[in-house]
Short mmCIF file of C-alpha atoms in Angstrom, two decimals:
data_model
loop_
_atom_site.label_atom_id
_atom_site.label_comp_id
_atom_site.label_asym_id
_atom_site.label_seq_id
_atom_site.Cartn_x
_atom_site.Cartn_y
_atom_site.Cartn_z
CA MET N 11 -17.05 -22.82 7.01
CA ARG N 12 -15.27 -22.28 10.30
CA ILE N 13 -12.62 -19.63 10.92
CA GLY N 14 -9.59 -21.84 10.22
CA ASP N 15 -10.97 -22.97 6.87
CA ALA N 16 -11.96 -19.43 5.86
CA ALA N 17 -8.55 -18.09 6.88
CA ALA N 18 -6.76 -20.76 4.85
CA ALA N 19 -9.00 -20.12 1.82
CA ALA N 20 -8.24 -16.39 1.99
CA GLY N 21 -4.50 -16.84 2.63
CA LEU N 22 -4.73 -15.32 6.10
CA THR N 23 -4.58 -16.44 9.71
CA PRO N 24 -7.56 -16.89 12.04
CA ARG N 25 -6.14 -14.08 14.13
CA ALA N 26 -6.26 -11.75 11.09
CA LEU N 27 -9.93 -12.62 10.52
CA ARG N 28 -10.77 -11.78 14.12
CA TYR N 29 -8.87 -8.51 13.81
CA TYR N 30 -10.62 -7.55 10.56
CA GLU N 31 -13.96 -8.32 12.18
CA GLU N 32 -13.02 -6.17 15.18
CA GLU N 33 -12.05 -3.32 12.84
CA GLY N 34 -15.32 -3.53 10.91
CA LEU N 35 -14.07 -4.97 7.63
CA LEU N 36 -16.06 -8.16 8.05
CA ARG N 37 -19.08 -9.37 9.98
CA ALA N 38 -19.08 -13.10 10.67
CA ARG N 39 -22.26 -14.97 11.33
CA ARG N 40 -22.41 -16.92 14.59
CA MET N 41 -23.55 -20.51 14.92
CA ALA N 42 -25.70 -21.59 17.87
CA SER N 43 -22.50 -22.73 19.58
CA GLY N 44 -21.05 -19.21 19.24
CA HIS N 45 -18.46 -20.20 16.63
CA ARG N 46 -17.94 -17.89 13.71
CA GLU N 47 -19.22 -19.09 10.35
CA TYR N 48 -18.04 -17.76 6.99
CA GLY N 49 -19.40 -18.14 3.48
CA PRO N 50 -17.80 -17.80 0.04
CA GLU N 51 -18.68 -14.09 -0.05
CA ASP N 52 -16.71 -13.56 3.18
CA VAL N 53 -13.68 -15.36 1.76
CA HIS N 54 -13.97 -13.23 -1.36
CA ARG N 55 -14.02 -10.03 0.71
CA LEU N 56 -11.05 -11.23 2.77
CA ARG N 57 -9.04 -11.86 -0.39
CA ALA N 58 -9.86 -8.37 -1.63
CA VAL N 59 -8.88 -6.88 1.75
CA ARG N 60 -5.60 -8.80 1.70
CA ARG N 61 -4.78 -7.62 -1.85
CA LEU N 62 -5.57 -4.00 -1.06
CA LEU N 63 -3.56 -4.01 2.18
CA GLU N 64 -0.63 -5.61 0.36
CA ALA N 65 -0.91 -2.86 -2.27
CA GLY N 66 -0.32 -0.24 0.40
CA LEU N 67 -3.77 0.86 1.52
CA THR N 68 -4.57 0.98 5.22
CA ILE N 69 -7.52 -0.44 7.13
CA GLY N 70 -8.77 3.14 7.50
CA ASP N 71 -8.60 3.54 3.73
CA LEU N 72 -10.63 0.36 3.24
CA LEU N 73 -13.21 1.42 5.80
CA SER N 74 -13.80 4.64 3.87
CA PHE N 75 -15.13 2.64 0.92
CA ILE N 76 -16.19 -0.60 2.58
CA ASP N 77 -19.72 -0.19 1.20
CA VAL N 78 -18.43 -0.55 -2.38
CA LEU N 79 -15.61 -3.02 -1.73
CA ASP N 80 -17.56 -6.09 -2.82
CA MET N 81 -18.66 -4.38 -6.02
CA VAL N 82 -15.18 -3.22 -6.93
CA TYR N 83 -13.84 -6.75 -6.53
CA PRO N 84 -16.45 -9.10 -8.02
CA MET N 85 -16.54 -12.74 -6.94
CA ASP N 86 -14.34 -15.17 -8.85
CA GLY N 87 -15.95 -15.97 -12.19
CA GLU N 88 -18.15 -12.86 -12.16
CA GLU N 89 -17.65 -9.83 -14.34
CA ALA N 90 -17.44 -6.41 -12.77
CA GLY N 91 -20.73 -4.65 -13.21
CA PRO N 92 -21.39 -0.98 -12.71
CA GLY N 93 -20.39 0.00 -9.22
CA PRO N 94 -22.49 2.13 -6.91
CA TYR N 95 -20.13 5.01 -7.62
CA ASP N 96 -21.40 5.14 -11.21
CA GLN N 97 -24.40 7.02 -9.84
CA LEU N 98 -22.16 9.38 -7.85
CA ASN N 99 -20.02 12.26 -9.00
CA HIS N 100 -16.91 10.57 -7.64
CA CYS N 101 -15.39 7.18 -6.99
CA PRO N 102 -14.35 6.75 -3.35
CA VAL N 103 -11.84 4.05 -4.28
CA ALA N 104 -10.11 6.32 -6.80
CA GLU N 105 -10.05 9.21 -4.33
CA VAL N 106 -8.51 7.11 -1.56
CA THR N 107 -5.90 5.53 -3.83
CA ALA N 108 -5.00 8.89 -5.37
CA ARG N 109 -4.37 10.30 -1.87
CA ARG N 110 -2.31 7.22 -0.94
CA LEU N 111 -0.24 7.52 -4.14
CA ALA N 112 0.43 11.21 -3.48
CA ALA N 113 1.57 10.38 0.06
CA LEU N 114 3.87 7.65 -1.27
CA ASP N 115 5.32 10.05 -3.86
CA GLU N 116 6.08 12.57 -1.10
CA ARG N 117 7.69 9.86 1.01
CA ILE N 118 9.80 8.66 -1.93
CA ALA N 119 10.97 12.23 -2.60
CA ARG N 120 12.00 12.63 1.06
CA LEU N 121 13.86 9.31 0.96
CA VAL N 122 15.67 10.26 -2.25
CA GLU N 123 16.72 13.56 -0.64
CA ALA N 124 17.98 11.75 2.46
CA ARG N 125 19.86 9.24 0.32
CA ASN N 126 21.48 12.02 -1.70
CA ARG N 127 22.54 13.89 1.46
CA LEU N 128 24.06 10.71 2.90
CA ALA N 129 25.85 9.90 -0.35
CA ALA N 130 27.20 13.45 -0.59
CA GLY N 131 28.40 13.29 3.01
CA LEU N 132 30.15 10.00 2.36
CA ALA N 133 31.78 11.33 -0.79
CA ASP N 134 32.99 14.50 0.95
CA ARG N 135 34.26 12.90 4.13
CA PHE N 136 35.38 9.45 2.97
CA ARG N 137 36.49 9.82 -0.67
CA ASN N 138 39.08 7.08 -0.36
CA VAL N 139 36.72 4.61 1.30
CA PHE N 140 33.73 5.25 -1.00
CA PRO N 141 35.20 6.14 -4.41
CA GLU N 142 31.96 5.19 -6.24
CA GLN N 143 30.02 7.73 -4.22
CA ALA N 144 32.62 10.42 -4.86
CA ALA N 145 32.54 9.69 -8.59
CA ARG N 146 28.74 9.75 -8.63
CA GLN N 147 28.66 13.04 -6.71
CA ASN N 148 31.15 14.59 -9.14
CA ALA N 149 29.06 13.36 -12.09
CA ASP N 150 25.88 14.70 -10.50
CA GLN N 151 27.48 18.09 -9.85
CA GLY N 152 28.70 18.27 -13.44
CA ALA N 153 25.20 17.50 -14.71
CA ASP N 154 23.71 20.17 -12.42
CA GLN N 155 26.09 22.83 -13.69
CA GLY N 156 25.71 22.09 -17.40
CA PRO N 157 28.49 21.48 -19.91
CA ASN N 158 29.76 25.08 -20.15
CA GLN N 159 30.05 25.73 -16.41
CA GLY N 160 31.94 22.50 -15.81
CA ALA N 161 34.40 23.39 -18.57
CA ARG N 162 34.98 26.83 -17.11
CA ARG N 163 35.69 25.38 -13.68
CA ALA N 164 38.17 22.86 -15.11
CA ALA N 165 40.07 25.60 -16.98
#
């Protein structure tokens, strides 16, 4: 099938297919006319690439386990057999995703800290404008101090 048909079947654009080929995620066959030609296995790989990118992996992540990508995501209707990593002491897919999850956890923690600093600043500076934030900050401070310390402060 030609590039437009393959792109539509994979839920992508022809431009995305060209880009993935340029990055090394796919190798299209060329017809005598020079046009790219794709088969069902290419569409299958493109769907897997799309799902993994949507899940938060990067093209660099995918390239690090491109040799097992087709085995990790079997073709539609096929059952997953043992992957090539079954003979190894590690699974490159698991290693890459574990690193990506750890990076996301760190990013989430930084965002939560930034959100809390902003909320605290709003509550301190603009109590009348943002009463919910002030109430939440007071509740959070009471929880941080424990029930006995909050009672002593109120007394």
